Amino acid sequence: MADVRVICAIGRRGQLGLDGRLPWEGNPGREYKADVARFFDLTRGHVLIAGPRTIASFPDWARPERTLVAVRSSDEPEEVIGRFPGRVIFIGGGPPVWSAYARFVMHWDVTKLPYDGEADRYLDPAWLTAG
């Protein structure tokens, strides 16, 4: 059985995204840089399942260090997860993917950042108890 996890960051009010990006993307603050570095460190050597836009946004230097899997809404989560028995799998890509995969997630690693601006996507607390 795979070890399915989520690692994500949210703003003060649960903000996740804005116009298909992280609302704080490019912020030079120490907390933001540390969060990005932690994400790349924790996912190294593991599987990352996410939507096509998230996978496409991955920097070239980080690609060889993890198994990247782009999923679509037509993919069956059980089948996708089943391809990686015994592996640690991180689910990324935001609300649509988390809604589909939340029931399989064993651990949510959520970092709260000091961002308090606009967003059009928010963390749904129901995901945290879907398993």
Coordinates of C-alpha atoms in Angstrom, one line a residue:
M1 CA 0.0 0.0 0.0
A2 CA 1.2 3.5 -0.8
D3 CA 1.8 6.2 1.8
V4 CA -0.3 9.1 0.4
R5 CA 0.4 12.6 1.7
V6 CA -0.3 16.2 0.9
I7 CA 2.2 19.1 1.5
C8 CA 0.8 22.5 1.0
A9 CA 0.9 26.1 2.2
I10 CA -2.0 28.3 3.0
G11 CA -2.5 32.0 3.8
R12 CA -3.9 33.3 7.1
R13 CA -7.5 32.6 6.0
G14 CA -6.8 29.3 4.2
Q15 CA -5.9 30.9 0.8
L16 CA -4.4 28.4 -1.7
G17 CA -4.5 30.0 -5.1
L18 CA -5.2 33.0 -7.3
D19 CA -5.6 32.8 -11.1
G20 CA -4.0 29.3 -11.2
R21 CA -0.9 30.3 -9.2
L22 CA 0.1 30.6 -5.6
P23 CA -1.1 34.0 -4.5
W24 CA 2.3 34.7 -2.8
E25 CA 4.4 33.4 -5.7
G26 CA 7.6 35.3 -6.1
N27 CA 7.4 36.8 -2.6
P28 CA 11.0 37.2 -1.4
G29 CA 10.1 36.9 2.3
R30 CA 12.1 34.4 4.4
E31 CA 9.0 32.3 5.3
Y32 CA 8.0 31.9 1.6
K33 CA 11.5 30.9 0.5
A34 CA 11.7 28.4 3.4
D35 CA 8.4 26.9 2.4
V36 CA 9.4 26.3 -1.2
A37 CA 12.7 24.8 -0.1
R38 CA 10.9 22.5 2.3
F39 CA 8.5 21.4 -0.4
F40 CA 11.3 20.4 -2.7
D41 CA 13.3 18.7 0.1
L42 CA 10.3 16.6 1.4
T43 CA 9.1 15.5 -2.1
R44 CA 12.6 14.5 -3.3
G45 CA 12.8 10.8 -4.2
H46 CA 9.0 10.4 -4.1
V47 CA 6.0 10.5 -6.4
L48 CA 4.1 13.7 -7.0
I49 CA 0.6 13.4 -8.5
A50 CA -0.9 16.6 -9.7
G51 CA -2.9 18.3 -12.5
P52 CA -1.2 19.0 -15.8
R53 CA -0.6 22.7 -15.1
T54 CA 1.1 22.0 -11.8
I55 CA 3.3 19.3 -13.3
A56 CA 4.2 21.6 -16.3
S57 CA 5.2 24.4 -13.8
F58 CA 7.8 22.2 -12.1
P59 CA 11.3 23.6 -12.7
D60 CA 13.6 21.5 -14.9
W61 CA 16.2 21.1 -12.2
A62 CA 13.7 19.4 -9.9
R63 CA 12.2 16.9 -12.4
P64 CA 14.9 14.2 -12.2
E65 CA 14.6 14.0 -8.4
R66 CA 11.0 12.8 -8.2
T67 CA 8.4 10.9 -10.2
L68 CA 6.0 13.4 -11.7
V69 CA 2.5 12.1 -12.7
A70 CA 0.0 14.4 -14.4
V71 CA -3.6 13.4 -13.8
R72 CA -6.9 14.4 -15.3
S73 CA -10.4 14.3 -13.9
S74 CA -11.1 11.1 -15.9
D75 CA -8.3 9.2 -14.1
E76 CA -9.4 6.8 -11.3
P77 CA -7.5 7.7 -8.1
E78 CA -7.3 4.1 -7.0
E79 CA -5.7 3.1 -10.3
V80 CA -3.2 6.0 -10.3
I81 CA -2.2 5.3 -6.7
G82 CA -2.0 1.6 -7.4
R83 CA 0.8 2.2 -9.9
F84 CA 3.1 3.0 -7.0
P85 CA 2.9 0.3 -4.3
G86 CA 5.1 0.9 -1.3
R87 CA 6.0 4.4 -2.4
V88 CA 5.4 7.7 -0.7
I89 CA 3.0 9.7 -2.9
F90 CA 2.4 13.4 -2.6
I91 CA -0.8 14.8 -4.0
G92 CA -0.5 18.3 -5.4
G93 CA -2.2 20.6 -7.7
G94 CA -4.9 22.2 -5.6
P95 CA -8.6 21.8 -5.0
P96 CA -9.8 19.7 -7.9
V97 CA -7.0 17.1 -7.4
W98 CA -7.3 17.1 -3.6
S99 CA -11.1 16.7 -3.8
A100 CA -10.6 13.5 -5.9
Y101 CA -7.7 12.1 -3.8
A102 CA -8.5 13.3 -0.2
R103 CA -10.0 10.0 0.9
F104 CA -6.6 8.3 0.3
V105 CA -4.5 10.9 2.1
M106 CA -2.9 9.6 5.3
H107 CA -1.1 12.8 6.3
W108 CA -1.7 16.5 5.6
D109 CA 1.3 18.7 6.1
V110 CA -0.1 22.3 6.0
T111 CA 2.1 25.3 6.5
K112 CA 0.4 28.6 7.4
L113 CA 2.1 31.6 5.8
P114 CA 1.6 35.2 6.7
Y115 CA -0.2 36.0 3.4
D116 CA -3.5 37.8 3.9
G117 CA -4.3 39.0 0.4
E118 CA -6.7 37.9 -2.4
A119 CA -7.4 34.3 -3.4
D120 CA -9.9 32.4 -5.5
R121 CA -9.1 29.0 -4.0
Y122 CA -9.2 28.0 -0.4
L123 CA -8.4 24.9 1.8
D124 CA -11.5 22.9 2.4
P125 CA -11.4 21.6 6.0
A126 CA -13.5 18.5 4.9
W127 CA -10.4 17.3 2.9
L128 CA -8.5 16.8 6.2
T129 CA -11.0 14.3 7.5
A130 CA -12.0 12.6 4.2
G131 CA -9.9 9.5 4.8

